[in-house]
Structure formats: structure tokens, C-alpha cells
Amino acid sequence: MFLQIYKTFSAAAIELFNACLLLIVYHVCLINYLCNSNLYLSMGKVAINIATGSLQTEETIVGIDLGTTNSLIAIVRQDSRQPIALRETDGLTLVPSIVHFDKEGNITVGSAARELLVQEPERTIYSVKRLMGKSYKDVSSHADFFAYKVIDDNTDTLVKIQVGEKFYSPIELSSFILKELKHRAEHILKMPISKAVITVPAYFNDAQRQATRDAGRLAGLDVLRIVNEPTAASLAYGLGLKANEEKTIAVYDLGGGTFDISVLKITNGIFEVLSTNGDTYLGGDDMDRALAAHWQLQMNISDDELKQNKSLTQQLRVTAEEAKKHLSNNDIFEADINGRKVSITKPEFNKLVQPLVDRTITSCKNALRDAGLKKEQIDAIVMVGGSTRVPLVKESIRDFFGKELFDQLNPDEVVALGAAVQADILAGNNTEMLLLDVTPLSLGIETMGGLMDVLIPRNSKIPNKAGRQYTTQKDGQSGMRISVYQGERDLVQDNRKLAEFSLAGIPGMPAGLPKVEVSFLIDADGILKVSAKELRSGIQQSIEVKPQYGLTDEEVEKMLLDSLTHAKDDMQTRALVEAITEAEQMLDVTEKFLAKHREELAEEEVNTTLGSMQMLREAIYIKDKDRVQHATEALNDVSRPYAERVMDAALKDAMKGKKVI
Ligand code: AMP
């Protein structure tokens, strides 16, 4: 049986004396250490010195923006030292993140696959990024969004997508997109490409980051670093590249189907995510839909007619997108749909999309509130995503923050350009900078009473290493269950379980004696490795945390918010749990002591002890922290004199006939 692990705070320090005589000497001892060290990581034949960020290799490392709608690849040009997006002979940099499977199993990725979206919806997979690291449960509320078949097994295991007879994981599907990007880069650069930096949203959790990394590996890429998209966008503008630079940045990312706002703090090259907010189902596609609906009404087309006529639906949608793009640089748009003239002016379009833009501003306000900042405290606003080209979006954001925007770079390319800058730093070409990311949520393990014991706090720099010693709670306990959690709440039940493993085979020892060191190591990609070692016997066990299922973006935000709203409750609960844990430990050892040494105690001592024990049990029952603490102290006061007397007598016994020098 594996018992709950017991943290050594205020634990009874139990001395082994003669035949394991139990003596009660209470200490408050917290044995922990935290060490941040420079690591030297080896990856295949390439070595990265994390301390300097340099990497000994001649090969070009590419930066990849693996997007929900489009993906692209960028490098830093060695001559100009400028990042550029790689352009095929067709002049395009964007590769639609769409994968099509024909009946023979041939795979097409990109624009050619997009052409088949309407014709073969069940064989054409889009928006796979929304499914990365998620279970069906996580995405079930948005299942209608996907025209292809997402397997509904309603379990916690990762989702699968069915195409014909075959099943694919989001990791495999993403790997097809990455493979296409790799081939493109090799074709354009005329050299093999095997190393990359890939970007992910700041709110991606460990499961989603791990899934992205695995997709890279499947595509034959060594993923040297997973970088947050807002971090990359800032880097593309050179923000955070100067030594001693301190800035607070808002990165506003409005794409085709998603909206993210991230508030970052840059201090000497360290990017800290202060808050993230957004809407995973809000973007340029909603503007297209708003305009299409407007025309539908003008043209008197009923919903039923539209449902029947797929080609008309498609034509409306495509023309609406065309109009939106046209209006970014013109004042009026005119076209012909099904032989009928349609038109829209810029003011009319603005009126249609104003509610959508307003929703993004509400998210900006929420992000600022979560970061504890006023909008005047934001030093720079970086614009990302194709939909930030809409003039109304730019004007509204400029007005809201009261500052000029960083919007000169192509908003579709800016994240990939920043990934290329990061890749260049890893390649050792920018010797000044070491870029570090931070953990989005705290990481820790479950201790007695279901408490969360944080080993690596939220917003810690990565790579990171932390360790702490724990001990057993019961005599002869031979195993410990190590449960790893992510989150900000004091009770693990309110946080998210990442993994669990057991350390078995601890040799029989009295409670409190084994020393189990639990270590957390987060590598440069944010992947967590947890190990546990019993120091007296040397037995150990470790696990790489590959969580079974992910959190929705809303859940990550909610977890952070909950930790703020419940902070007071959590503190009180923690104090109560700690007091009860200590009290139960005290009751346990006192009971054992009485059982073993009852004859050596006076009748009155036994009775007072039993009375104090009863008081303590009652205090535990009514869950009153102060009463629990007082009753624990009272029991300690009652038992200490005779415990010391018995120990002295045992010592004398043991020393009989021996000379003391
Ligand atoms: P992303 O997801 O960042 O690739 O952004 C794609 C979105 O940007 C789509 O909704 C496009 O319609 C939109 N978009 C691209 N170009 C423009 C433009 N010139 N004006 C307005 N929206 C655009």
C-alpha cells in the first residue's frame, strides 16, 4: 500500500534509540533546498550551453510559426542579420495549416489542401492546433466547429481524428504540416534542415507544448526550443534584445479564428508572462460571417436556401473575405454574387465589426486587470495576426492604449520572424543575449492532507531545477506515491494533475526517518522531469511528465483567476490542514508510546494524557484550527516530562556497566 507522502514541516523528529524506542521531540524542520544552476545540455551531436545560449553548429536553424490557420518558416539572413520569411517561387510565405488525405492515402498540405475543404470536408483537416494535447472532453463543447470526424470516446485520452479507415492524432497531423515546411525550407535554402524553434501560444500548457515538440520530432526536426508566440513577436521588433532593458509589453494577436492578448514583462532578456486573455473562437472569420450575413439579409436569402445551396454559401463567405481585405486599403467594395450586385463601404463594414472589436478590448481590460497594471503602464503594443490589418482594429487599439503601435512588420509573419531571431541566438550568432521563458503555472506535488507543495513557482525562468526532501508518515512505510500537479491553489483538488508515480521498496524504517528527495527539472523546452530518491537506501524512480490530457485555454485562465479569488480561503484551509496533520501525527506517536510504556507511567499521567488526546480529537472533529493547535500543545506539554523520564531511564539501562570517558 502506498501512503500519502508527508512533508517534513513540523514533523516529529524521531530518534532511533535501543530497540527503536520512540521518543517524541517535536521540531519544526523544513529541509528544502532550491538550486538554480547552469546546465549543459546535450542533444544528439549538438551541444547547447544554456548559460551562454550558444550552440556549436554550422547548420541553419529555422524559426517556425505553427499556426491555427497558416504556418510559415523564417530564418535570419547571415549577410544582413535580418530575419526573413521564406518565400516559395509562387511568392507566398504562408502555408495554410490544412492537411488533405485522398482515398489512396496520399497526403497534401497547404493551399492545394485548402482547395478541397468544401469538396471533401471529411478528408480535409484544418485547425488541428485547437486539438493539440487535448482530450475529447476538452473539445466536446466545440465539436460542431470541426467538419471532420473527431472521435468521441469521451475519455481523458488524447483525441484522434478519423479519416476513412485511418485514425490520426493531432501530433501526427501537425507533423505533416511541419514536414511540408521543412521540405519547403530545404528546397528554398538548398540545404538539409534538421533543427528548429517552434512557437506556441503563451497559455499552452505542458501537454500542448509536449505535443508540439513531438510533432516536430515526428517531422524529423530537432526542436531546440518552444517559444511563446508573444515573446517571438516582441523579438521580431527587437524588443527585449538589449541588455538592461526593462519593458512591459502588450501583444495583441487577432488571427482568422482566435484572439489572444498577452501582457509580458521583459527584464534583461527574460520574458515573463504577466497575464493572458482572449477568445479562442473570435477572429477575422467572424468579420467575414458578419458581412456575409449582412448581404444575405440584403439579398433576401433564407437560412434554408443557404443550407441547401453550398456553393452560394461558399461564394458569400469568399466574397466577404475579399471585401474585408479590400477595405483595409480602400473605401468601397463592389462585386457580383450569383448575378446580383453587392457592395459595402468602409463605414458600413466598421459598424458591422465594431462589436467584435469591442470584445477584444474587453479582453485587453481583463488582461491588464490580471496583470495588476493600468494601460498607461504598457510601454509597447505589438500587433500580430492578419486581422490587425483592419483599420478599425488598429484605430481602436491605438485609442485604447493611447500609444503608437508596433505594426510595421507583416502581421502574418511577425511570430515566425521572432522565432528565427531566437533560433539565431541559439545558434550562437547573437552572443549578447540569452533568452529565457518562464513557467505559466506553478508546479508541485501533493503532500499530507491534499495540500499542494510548490517546487517551481509560476513565472520561474526555464530551464529550472528544484528539489525538496520529504519523509514517510507511517512506521515501516515501504512506498510513496508522488503526484505531480500544476496550478495556483493550495489544495491539489483545485489544481490539475499532471502525473503520478510510485517510489516502491523503501526499507522498513520508523516514520520520519527515510529521506526522500523529490527533484523537478524543466528543460529548455518547458518539459518537466520528476524524480524521487530515498537517500538512505539509494532507491529511485523518475518520470517524464507527458500529461494525458490538456486544459482548455479558458481553464488555464480560470485557474489563475481562481487562485486570486480564493487566496484567503486557501490560506485558511492550508493552515487548518497543516494543524490537523501535525495533530494526527502527535496522536499517533502518543498512542504508540502509551502502548509500549504504560507500566512505566503513573495512573494520573495516563489519565491526563487520555483526556488531552480526547480534547485534541474533538478539536480535529470540529475543524477549528486554533483549538487544534492549543490541544496539540497541551498534549505535548503533558507527554514531554514522562517521555524524557522514560528516555533517561532507557539511556541509563543501556549505559550500565559501560565507562563514560
Ligand atoms: P492569421 O490567422 O493570422 O493568418 O490571419 C488570418 C486572418 O487575417 C483571416 O481572417 C484573413 O481574412 C485576415 N486578413 C488577411 N489579410 C487581411 C487584410 N488585408 N485585411 C483584413 N484582414 C486580413
XYZ file of C-alpha atoms and ligand atoms in Angstrom:
684
model
C 0.000 0.000 0.000
C 1.304 3.422 -0.876
C 0.596 6.057 1.642
C 0.311 9.707 1.146
C 3.643 11.413 1.274
C 4.344 13.501 4.274
C 6.248 16.719 4.155
C 8.735 17.249 6.945
C 7.322 20.569 8.168
C 6.672 20.399 11.878
C 7.111 16.631 11.781
C 8.152 14.715 14.844
C 11.876 14.124 14.629
C 12.062 10.589 15.821
C 15.258 9.219 17.228
C 16.192 5.588 16.990
C 17.238 4.512 20.426
C 17.951 0.916 21.567
C 15.209 -1.265 20.100
C 13.794 1.642 18.111
C 12.484 3.373 21.188
C 10.182 6.128 20.040
C 10.857 9.452 21.608
C 8.824 12.487 20.973
C 10.828 15.549 20.354
C 8.963 17.985 18.183
C 10.790 20.233 15.854
C 9.730 22.447 13.132
C 12.074 21.429 10.450
C 11.792 22.312 6.872
C 14.510 20.701 4.880
C 14.493 22.095 1.478
C 16.808 23.491 -0.993
C 16.315 25.072 -4.266
C 19.061 25.276 -6.729
C 19.231 27.126 -9.971
C 22.207 26.059 -11.888
C 23.596 26.452 -15.309
C 23.040 23.279 -17.217
C 24.955 21.874 -20.102
C 22.501 20.032 -22.266
C 23.466 17.633 -24.966
C 21.117 16.972 -27.836
C 22.400 14.362 -30.255
C 25.615 15.704 -31.637
C 24.764 19.293 -30.852
C 25.626 20.877 -27.563
C 23.953 23.940 -26.156
C 25.468 25.849 -23.346
C 22.402 27.099 -21.571
C 24.457 29.631 -19.656
C 25.524 31.375 -22.844
C 22.745 30.193 -25.103
C 25.323 29.228 -27.710
C 25.138 26.150 -29.845
C 28.037 24.573 -31.666
C 26.712 24.015 -35.158
C 27.035 25.418 -38.639
C 23.573 24.429 -39.752
C 20.812 26.980 -40.242
C 18.227 26.717 -37.505
C 14.811 27.753 -38.705
C 12.017 29.501 -36.840
C 8.547 28.065 -37.346
C 5.171 29.613 -36.592
C 2.855 26.605 -36.470
C -0.429 28.480 -36.693
C -4.102 27.564 -36.418
C -4.894 28.879 -39.918
C -1.485 29.343 -41.540
C 2.062 28.286 -40.803
C 5.356 29.641 -42.025
C 9.072 29.378 -41.661
C 11.729 32.080 -41.264
C 15.480 32.426 -40.912
C 17.936 35.172 -40.053
C 19.920 36.126 -43.153
C 23.591 35.769 -42.454
C 24.549 38.773 -44.636
C 22.063 41.383 -43.424
C 21.442 39.808 -39.977
C 17.749 40.463 -40.612
C 15.005 37.865 -40.144
C 13.081 36.989 -43.323
C 10.152 34.681 -44.044
C 10.983 32.022 -46.630
C 9.164 32.584 -49.893
C 8.446 29.917 -52.483
C 8.669 30.651 -56.221
C 4.932 31.422 -56.088
C 5.901 34.360 -53.880
C 3.906 33.094 -50.915
C 5.248 32.738 -47.405
C 2.128 31.342 -45.730
C 1.290 27.662 -45.868
C -2.345 27.012 -44.892
C -2.304 24.639 -41.884
C -4.565 22.207 -43.722
C -3.973 18.519 -44.477
C -5.917 16.516 -47.060
C -5.925 12.727 -47.407
C -7.137 11.196 -50.661
C -8.725 7.747 -50.848
C -5.361 6.156 -51.705
C -3.825 7.642 -48.590
C -1.816 10.369 -50.370
C -1.284 13.462 -48.253
C -1.466 17.044 -49.489
C -0.656 20.030 -47.263
C -1.220 23.767 -47.751
C -3.070 25.699 -50.467
C -3.836 22.572 -52.505
C -5.455 21.001 -49.431
C -7.439 24.181 -48.767
C -8.993 23.913 -52.242
C -10.555 20.626 -51.117
C -12.107 21.960 -47.903
C -15.575 22.322 -49.386
C -15.491 19.307 -51.700
C -14.160 16.786 -49.214
C -14.731 18.151 -45.709
C -14.341 14.731 -44.067
C -10.906 14.223 -45.593
C -9.582 17.755 -45.104
C -8.274 18.610 -41.678
C -7.973 22.251 -40.521
C -7.412 23.995 -37.173
C -5.586 20.968 -35.773
C -3.752 23.293 -33.367
C -7.020 23.602 -31.450
C -6.802 19.879 -30.691
C -3.142 19.689 -29.646
C -2.666 17.960 -26.315
C -6.425 17.747 -25.703
C -8.934 15.030 -24.928
C -12.397 14.775 -26.467
C -13.779 16.012 -23.155
C -11.716 19.183 -23.547
C -13.079 19.980 -27.008
C -16.567 18.470 -26.866
C -18.284 21.832 -26.340
C -16.874 22.991 -29.697
C -17.265 19.655 -31.548
C -19.540 21.302 -34.154
C -16.683 23.521 -35.232
C -14.927 20.586 -36.875
C -16.359 19.315 -40.178
C -14.179 16.206 -39.933
C -14.600 13.335 -37.530
C -13.162 13.858 -34.062
C -13.512 10.546 -32.251
C -15.962 10.861 -29.400
C -14.742 8.335 -26.852
C -15.458 10.765 -24.027
C -12.359 9.791 -22.120
C -9.327 11.624 -20.849
C -7.089 10.184 -23.555
C -5.847 12.393 -26.369
C -8.258 12.967 -29.267
C -7.975 11.109 -32.558
C -9.302 12.165 -35.930
C -10.790 9.584 -38.256
C -10.181 9.896 -41.989
C -11.582 6.957 -43.949
C -10.416 3.843 -42.162
C -7.452 5.510 -40.502
C -7.032 7.359 -37.219
C -4.634 10.239 -36.734
C -3.533 12.105 -33.647
C -3.214 15.918 -33.720
C 0.519 15.331 -33.234
C 0.732 13.297 -36.457
C -1.386 15.818 -38.341
C 0.788 18.700 -37.157
C 3.856 16.704 -38.123
C 2.582 16.592 -41.735
C 2.414 20.396 -41.751
C 5.877 20.653 -40.215
C 7.256 18.150 -42.736
C 5.878 20.290 -45.567
C 7.526 23.386 -44.045
C 10.802 21.511 -43.664
C 10.719 20.425 -47.330
C 9.935 23.965 -48.416
C 12.852 25.345 -46.432
C 15.209 22.694 -47.826
C 14.029 23.467 -51.336
C 14.434 27.223 -50.926
C 17.689 27.178 -48.973
C 19.134 24.194 -50.848
C 20.444 22.577 -47.693
C 19.163 19.970 -45.249
C 17.227 21.383 -42.301
C 17.012 19.414 -39.089
C 16.786 21.959 -36.301
C 14.022 24.347 -35.450
C 12.494 26.683 -32.925
C 8.692 26.375 -32.878
C 6.273 28.876 -31.380
C 3.168 28.148 -29.276
C 0.597 30.418 -27.580
C 1.660 31.702 -24.163
C -1.243 29.889 -22.499
C -0.274 26.453 -23.901
C 0.157 24.040 -21.024
C 2.785 21.315 -20.712
C 0.697 18.758 -22.621
C 0.279 21.102 -25.555
C 3.948 22.091 -25.577
C 4.980 18.459 -25.401
C 2.594 17.607 -28.254
C 4.123 20.369 -30.386
C 7.601 19.133 -29.636
C 6.621 15.560 -30.514
C 5.131 16.753 -33.802
C 8.470 18.356 -34.625
C 10.331 15.161 -33.811
C 7.949 13.133 -35.994
C 8.650 15.534 -38.836
C 12.384 14.865 -38.460
C 13.135 18.105 -36.645
C 15.192 18.588 -33.534
C 13.072 21.141 -31.698
C 15.682 23.197 -29.878
C 13.218 25.473 -28.173
C 9.499 26.011 -27.839
C 8.925 29.768 -27.645
C 5.822 31.688 -26.673
C 4.254 33.467 -29.651
C 4.053 36.900 -27.963
C 7.697 36.552 -26.939
C 8.615 35.823 -30.555
C 6.559 38.755 -31.869
C 8.340 41.120 -29.461
C 11.724 39.748 -30.521
C 10.909 40.380 -34.180
C 10.693 44.066 -33.288
C 13.946 43.839 -31.361
C 12.130 44.284 -28.055
C 13.945 42.506 -25.258
C 17.194 42.207 -27.184
C 19.091 44.900 -25.346
C 20.978 44.306 -22.133
C 19.465 46.016 -19.051
C 16.196 46.570 -20.904
C 13.039 46.709 -18.819
C 9.700 46.983 -20.570
C 6.083 45.986 -20.214
C 4.549 44.908 -23.494
C 1.060 44.043 -24.690
C 0.929 41.671 -27.634
C -2.418 41.866 -29.448
C -2.903 38.865 -31.737
C -6.057 38.744 -33.865
C -5.929 35.946 -36.421
C -8.531 34.215 -38.540
C -10.209 32.262 -35.764
C -8.546 33.171 -32.482
C -7.769 36.218 -30.419
C -5.032 36.425 -27.783
C -3.815 39.308 -25.706
C -0.675 38.753 -23.632
C 0.986 41.115 -21.213
C 4.718 40.483 -20.946
C 7.413 41.919 -18.775
C 10.921 41.976 -20.158
C 13.802 42.288 -17.735
C 17.314 41.754 -19.078
C 16.236 39.340 -21.784
C 13.845 37.435 -19.540
C 10.281 37.350 -20.799
C 7.736 36.918 -18.081
C 4.088 36.345 -18.976
C 2.123 38.563 -16.585
C -1.265 37.602 -17.967
C -3.023 36.184 -20.972
C -6.591 36.627 -22.099
C -8.569 36.265 -25.271
C -11.176 34.274 -27.073
C -10.355 31.032 -28.831
C -13.317 31.478 -31.163
C -13.013 35.105 -32.274
C -11.184 36.389 -35.345
C -11.296 37.578 -38.924
C -13.611 34.678 -39.869
C -16.272 36.250 -37.641
C -15.921 39.511 -39.578
C -16.442 37.536 -42.823
C -19.513 35.866 -41.332
C -20.933 39.219 -40.162
C -20.588 40.669 -43.657
C -21.951 37.532 -45.351
C -24.985 37.664 -43.032
C -25.464 41.347 -43.906
C -25.534 40.560 -47.636
C -27.732 37.515 -47.088
C -30.310 39.811 -45.496
C -29.979 42.405 -48.263
C -30.400 39.710 -50.923
C -33.352 38.141 -49.144
C -31.773 34.707 -48.984
C -33.370 32.477 -46.362
C -31.304 30.299 -43.999
C -32.873 27.195 -45.566
C -31.884 28.255 -49.061
C -28.347 28.846 -47.863
C -28.227 25.420 -46.221
C -29.320 23.764 -49.470
C -27.002 25.766 -51.676
C -23.453 25.058 -50.507
C -21.913 26.844 -53.468
C -23.811 30.074 -52.657
C -22.723 29.843 -49.016
C -19.134 29.446 -50.109
C -19.398 32.319 -52.599
C -20.826 34.648 -49.946
C -18.077 33.765 -47.498
C -15.233 34.090 -50.009
C -16.559 37.414 -51.354
C -17.000 38.718 -47.809
C -13.355 37.963 -47.007
C -12.286 39.569 -50.261
C -14.312 42.681 -49.368
C -12.821 42.851 -45.876
C -9.266 42.722 -47.251
C -10.082 45.250 -49.956
C -11.494 47.685 -47.393
C -8.226 47.608 -45.461
C -6.840 49.855 -48.214
C -9.947 51.203 -49.979
C -13.208 52.910 -49.088
C -15.693 50.861 -51.042
C -16.042 47.312 -52.368
C -18.324 46.100 -55.142
C -18.818 42.605 -56.549
C -21.234 40.258 -58.148
C -22.754 37.243 -56.358
C -24.956 34.921 -58.369
C -25.589 37.649 -60.908
C -26.569 40.193 -58.245
C -24.551 43.263 -57.322
C -23.346 43.613 -53.757
C -21.391 46.446 -52.201
C -20.125 47.673 -48.861
C -18.468 50.898 -47.741
C -15.845 51.210 -45.043
C -18.181 52.925 -42.521
C -20.817 50.210 -43.104
C -18.227 47.494 -42.601
C -16.906 49.181 -39.448
C -20.405 49.235 -37.999
C -20.768 45.502 -38.648
C -17.496 44.531 -36.990
C -17.432 47.079 -34.143
C -18.989 44.595 -31.639
C -16.228 42.090 -32.426
C -13.501 44.684 -31.904
C -15.186 45.744 -28.656
C -14.952 42.165 -27.406
C -11.176 42.214 -27.930
C -10.945 45.446 -25.938
C -12.833 43.843 -23.061
C -10.217 41.057 -23.111
C -7.431 43.676 -23.073
C -9.003 45.229 -19.970
C -9.195 41.810 -18.309
C -5.564 41.054 -19.154
C -4.447 44.374 -17.683
C -6.522 43.763 -14.554
C -4.997 40.269 -14.129
C -1.505 41.686 -14.572
C -2.309 44.363 -11.985
C -1.447 47.121 -14.447
C -3.019 50.272 -15.824
C -2.973 50.751 -19.595
C -0.641 53.735 -19.144
C 1.970 51.341 -17.743
C 2.264 49.478 -21.057
C 5.399 50.619 -22.895
C 4.746 48.984 -26.260
C 1.873 47.341 -28.116
C 2.810 44.719 -30.705
C 0.269 43.827 -33.371
C 0.131 40.235 -34.634
C -2.215 38.316 -36.948
C -3.779 39.043 -40.332
C -6.879 40.676 -38.875
C -4.875 43.504 -37.302
C -4.726 44.922 -40.845
C -8.338 46.009 -40.460
C -8.039 49.799 -39.946
C -10.803 49.850 -37.315
C -8.823 47.332 -35.229
C -5.666 49.448 -35.344
C -7.510 52.667 -34.566
C -9.415 51.142 -31.657
C -6.297 49.627 -30.076
C -4.262 52.787 -30.571
C -7.074 54.799 -28.947
C -7.493 52.348 -26.099
C -3.809 52.266 -25.093
C -3.151 55.861 -26.148
C 0.108 54.854 -27.850
C 1.525 54.223 -31.300
C 1.593 50.566 -32.283
C 4.372 48.247 -33.395
C 2.697 47.274 -36.665
C 5.286 47.912 -39.351
C 6.200 44.257 -39.916
C 3.887 41.896 -41.777
C 1.469 40.769 -39.018
C 1.217 37.287 -40.579
C 4.966 36.830 -40.431
C 5.994 38.558 -37.243
C 5.841 35.461 -34.999
C 7.939 33.347 -37.391
C 10.432 36.208 -37.755
C 10.821 36.298 -33.970
C 11.250 32.524 -33.861
C 14.079 32.966 -36.376
C 15.668 35.602 -34.113
C 15.508 33.112 -31.224
C 16.993 30.393 -33.454
C 19.818 32.752 -34.367
C 20.547 33.381 -30.699
C 20.616 29.614 -30.040
C 22.992 29.205 -32.964
C 25.356 31.469 -31.049
C 25.170 34.260 -33.607
C 23.917 36.831 -31.162
C 26.367 36.484 -28.332
C 24.871 39.173 -26.148
C 21.584 37.513 -25.467
C 20.333 34.576 -23.505
C 16.612 34.221 -23.861
C 14.636 32.578 -21.176
C 10.996 31.760 -20.966
C 9.027 31.208 -17.798
C 6.611 28.606 -16.430
C 2.968 29.645 -16.930
C 1.643 27.886 -13.787
C 3.248 26.626 -10.567
C 4.414 23.025 -10.393
C 4.415 20.943 -7.252
C 3.410 17.712 -5.532
C 0.671 16.560 -3.228
C 1.542 16.341 0.453
C -0.395 15.241 3.554
C -3.968 16.407 3.677
C -4.127 17.014 -0.066
C -2.002 20.148 0.106
C -0.105 21.465 -2.892
C 3.586 21.864 -2.155
C 5.022 24.092 -4.879
C 8.543 23.220 -6.037
C 8.716 25.521 -9.051
C 6.581 28.645 -8.714
C 4.691 30.203 -11.595
C 6.749 32.545 -13.740
C 10.044 30.828 -12.855
C 12.677 31.015 -15.537
C 13.294 27.886 -17.521
C 15.399 25.776 -17.648
C 14.961 25.283 -13.940
C 15.779 22.741 -11.275
C 14.299 22.437 -7.821
C 14.373 19.789 -5.117
C 12.977 19.207 -1.662
C 13.184 16.462 0.946
C 10.171 14.621 2.287
C 9.694 11.754 4.685
C 7.240 8.974 5.490
C 4.233 9.324 7.714
C 3.846 5.754 8.996
C 6.291 3.325 10.575
C 7.540 0.729 8.107
C 6.044 2.592 5.138
C 7.600 0.967 2.094
C 6.267 3.157 -0.668
C 5.312 6.681 -1.543
C 3.007 7.985 -4.165
C 4.337 11.096 -5.882
C 1.526 13.048 -7.505
C 2.586 15.977 -9.643
C 0.245 18.954 -10.011
C 0.101 22.250 -11.877
C -1.825 25.255 -10.586
C -2.032 28.059 -8.092
C -4.464 26.767 -5.485
C -3.422 25.463 -2.069
C -5.385 22.219 -2.315
C -4.392 19.815 -5.085
C -8.040 19.015 -5.750
C -8.345 22.531 -7.201
C -5.273 22.132 -9.382
C -4.543 19.927 -12.352
C -2.865 16.552 -12.009
C -0.036 16.081 -14.481
C 1.353 12.706 -13.495
C 1.733 10.209 -10.727
C 4.268 7.549 -9.925
C 5.312 5.398 -7.005
C 8.590 5.065 -5.232
C 8.482 1.484 -4.014
C 10.887 -0.606 -1.965
C 11.777 1.848 0.801
C 13.370 -0.356 3.522
C 11.298 -0.570 6.729
C 12.100 2.390 8.973
C 10.218 4.337 11.628
C 8.099 7.193 10.329
C 10.097 10.334 9.713
C 13.388 8.562 9.131
C 13.516 7.949 5.372
C 14.737 10.934 3.405
C 13.043 11.105 0.063
C 14.359 13.758 -2.225
C 11.967 14.840 -4.946
C 13.562 16.761 -7.828
C 11.906 18.704 -10.619
C 13.847 19.512 -13.751
C 12.322 21.618 -16.520
C 14.404 21.620 -19.656
C 14.762 24.496 -22.077
C 11.543 23.489 -23.885
C 9.489 23.521 -20.717
C 9.280 19.718 -20.459
C 9.216 18.548 -16.857
C 11.115 15.555 -15.464
C 10.344 14.482 -11.900
C 12.468 12.080 -9.910
C 12.342 10.726 -6.360
C 15.214 9.144 -4.466
C 15.327 7.683 -0.973
C 18.716 8.893 0.201
C 19.421 6.256 2.878
C 18.804 3.260 0.604
C 19.500 4.874 -2.755
C 16.342 3.560 -4.444
C 14.977 5.919 -7.046
C 12.323 6.422 -9.662
C 11.688 9.091 -12.246
C 9.126 10.118 -14.773
C 8.957 12.468 -17.735
C 5.720 14.338 -17.441
C 3.664 13.753 -20.518
C 0.204 14.573 -19.305
C -2.687 12.529 -20.622
C -4.902 15.413 -21.490
C -4.777 19.142 -21.742
C -6.613 22.088 -20.364
C -8.701 24.376 -22.462
C -7.347 27.877 -22.714
C -10.249 29.153 -20.665
C -9.342 26.675 -17.932
C -5.768 27.937 -17.679
C -7.066 31.475 -17.336
C -9.684 30.340 -14.853
C -7.081 28.569 -12.735
C -5.077 31.757 -12.446
C -8.142 33.804 -11.663
C -9.402 31.278 -9.109
C -6.114 31.403 -7.260
C -6.611 35.134 -6.788
C -10.243 34.983 -5.741
C -9.699 32.070 -3.359
C -6.375 33.201 -1.915
C -7.807 33.958 1.559
C -9.866 30.748 1.758
C -6.886 28.752 0.560
C -4.610 30.202 3.230
C -7.112 29.320 5.952
C -7.626 25.813 4.576
C -3.888 25.254 4.359
C -3.363 26.396 7.960
C -6.123 24.055 9.143
C -4.819 21.074 7.149
C -1.303 21.658 8.484
C -2.549 21.909 12.065
C -4.614 18.709 11.724
C -1.735 16.838 10.088
C 0.571 17.750 12.957
C -2.124 16.848 15.495
C -2.770 13.432 13.959
C 0.942 12.711 13.928
C 1.102 13.693 17.609
C -1.864 11.435 18.460
C -0.286 8.552 16.555
C 3.087 8.664 18.326
C 1.489 9.233 21.729
C -0.739 6.196 21.256
C 2.264 4.080 20.329
C 4.207 5.364 23.299
C 1.365 4.566 25.704
C 1.009 1.058 24.297
C 4.701 0.385 24.843
C 5.412 2.144 28.132
C 2.137 2.230 30.042
C 3.592 0.394 33.077
C 6.316 2.976 33.491
C 3.773 5.804 33.869
C 1.713 6.863 36.882
C -2.040 6.302 36.717
C -2.615 10.065 36.740
C -0.183 10.613 33.851
C -2.079 8.059 31.764
C -5.442 9.614 32.591
C -4.339 13.196 31.855
C -2.817 12.022 28.577
C -6.010 10.197 27.550
C -8.026 13.305 28.441
C -5.742 15.564 26.392
C -5.944 13.136 23.484
C -9.728 13.245 23.626
C -9.710 17.076 23.609
C -7.434 17.025 20.589
C -9.677 14.557 18.710
C -12.673 16.778 19.376
C -10.830 19.857 18.109
C -9.908 17.926 14.928
C -13.520 16.811 14.542
C -14.895 20.332 14.618
C -12.067 21.553 12.367
C -11.163 24.564 14.469
C -7.555 25.464 13.681
C -6.847 27.436 16.880
C -8.346 24.743 19.086
C -6.381 22.052 17.241
C -3.152 23.972 17.797
C -3.866 24.601 21.508
C -4.851 20.973 22.113
C -1.704 19.754 20.294
C 0.446 21.965 22.515
C -1.423 20.770 25.620
C -0.849 17.125 24.725
C 2.791 17.884 24.018
C 3.129 19.586 27.463
C 1.519 16.606 29.198
C 3.617 13.954 27.493
C 7.013 15.655 27.336
C 8.004 15.174 31.058
C 7.364 11.432 31.148
C 8.740 10.884 27.656
C 12.005 12.469 28.818
C 11.953 10.423 32.035
C 11.462 7.161 30.150
C 14.225 8.116 27.724
C 16.632 8.895 30.596
C 15.862 5.547 32.248
C 16.392 3.683 28.991
C 19.672 5.535 28.497
C 20.860 4.589 31.988
C 19.910 0.981 31.293
C 21.797 0.955 28.063
C 24.892 2.503 29.646
C 25.003 0.108 32.648
C 28.432 -1.436 33.011
C 29.920 0.886 30.407
C 32.502 3.503 31.261
C 31.898 7.037 30.252
C 35.200 8.614 29.308
P -3.865 34.654 -39.401
O -4.702 33.657 -38.670
O -3.017 35.489 -38.538
O -3.155 34.087 -40.596
O -4.926 35.715 -40.006
C -5.816 35.349 -40.985
C -6.931 36.371 -40.992
O -6.425 37.631 -41.447
C -8.036 35.966 -41.941
O -9.280 36.186 -41.324
C -7.828 36.922 -43.082
O -9.031 37.187 -43.765
C -7.324 38.154 -42.377
N -6.630 39.065 -43.294
C -5.599 38.787 -44.109
N -5.284 39.872 -44.838
C -6.135 40.869 -44.452
C -6.314 42.231 -44.862
N -5.568 42.796 -45.788
N -7.291 42.925 -44.244
C -8.082 42.367 -43.303
N -7.960 41.101 -42.902
C -6.997 40.350 -43.474
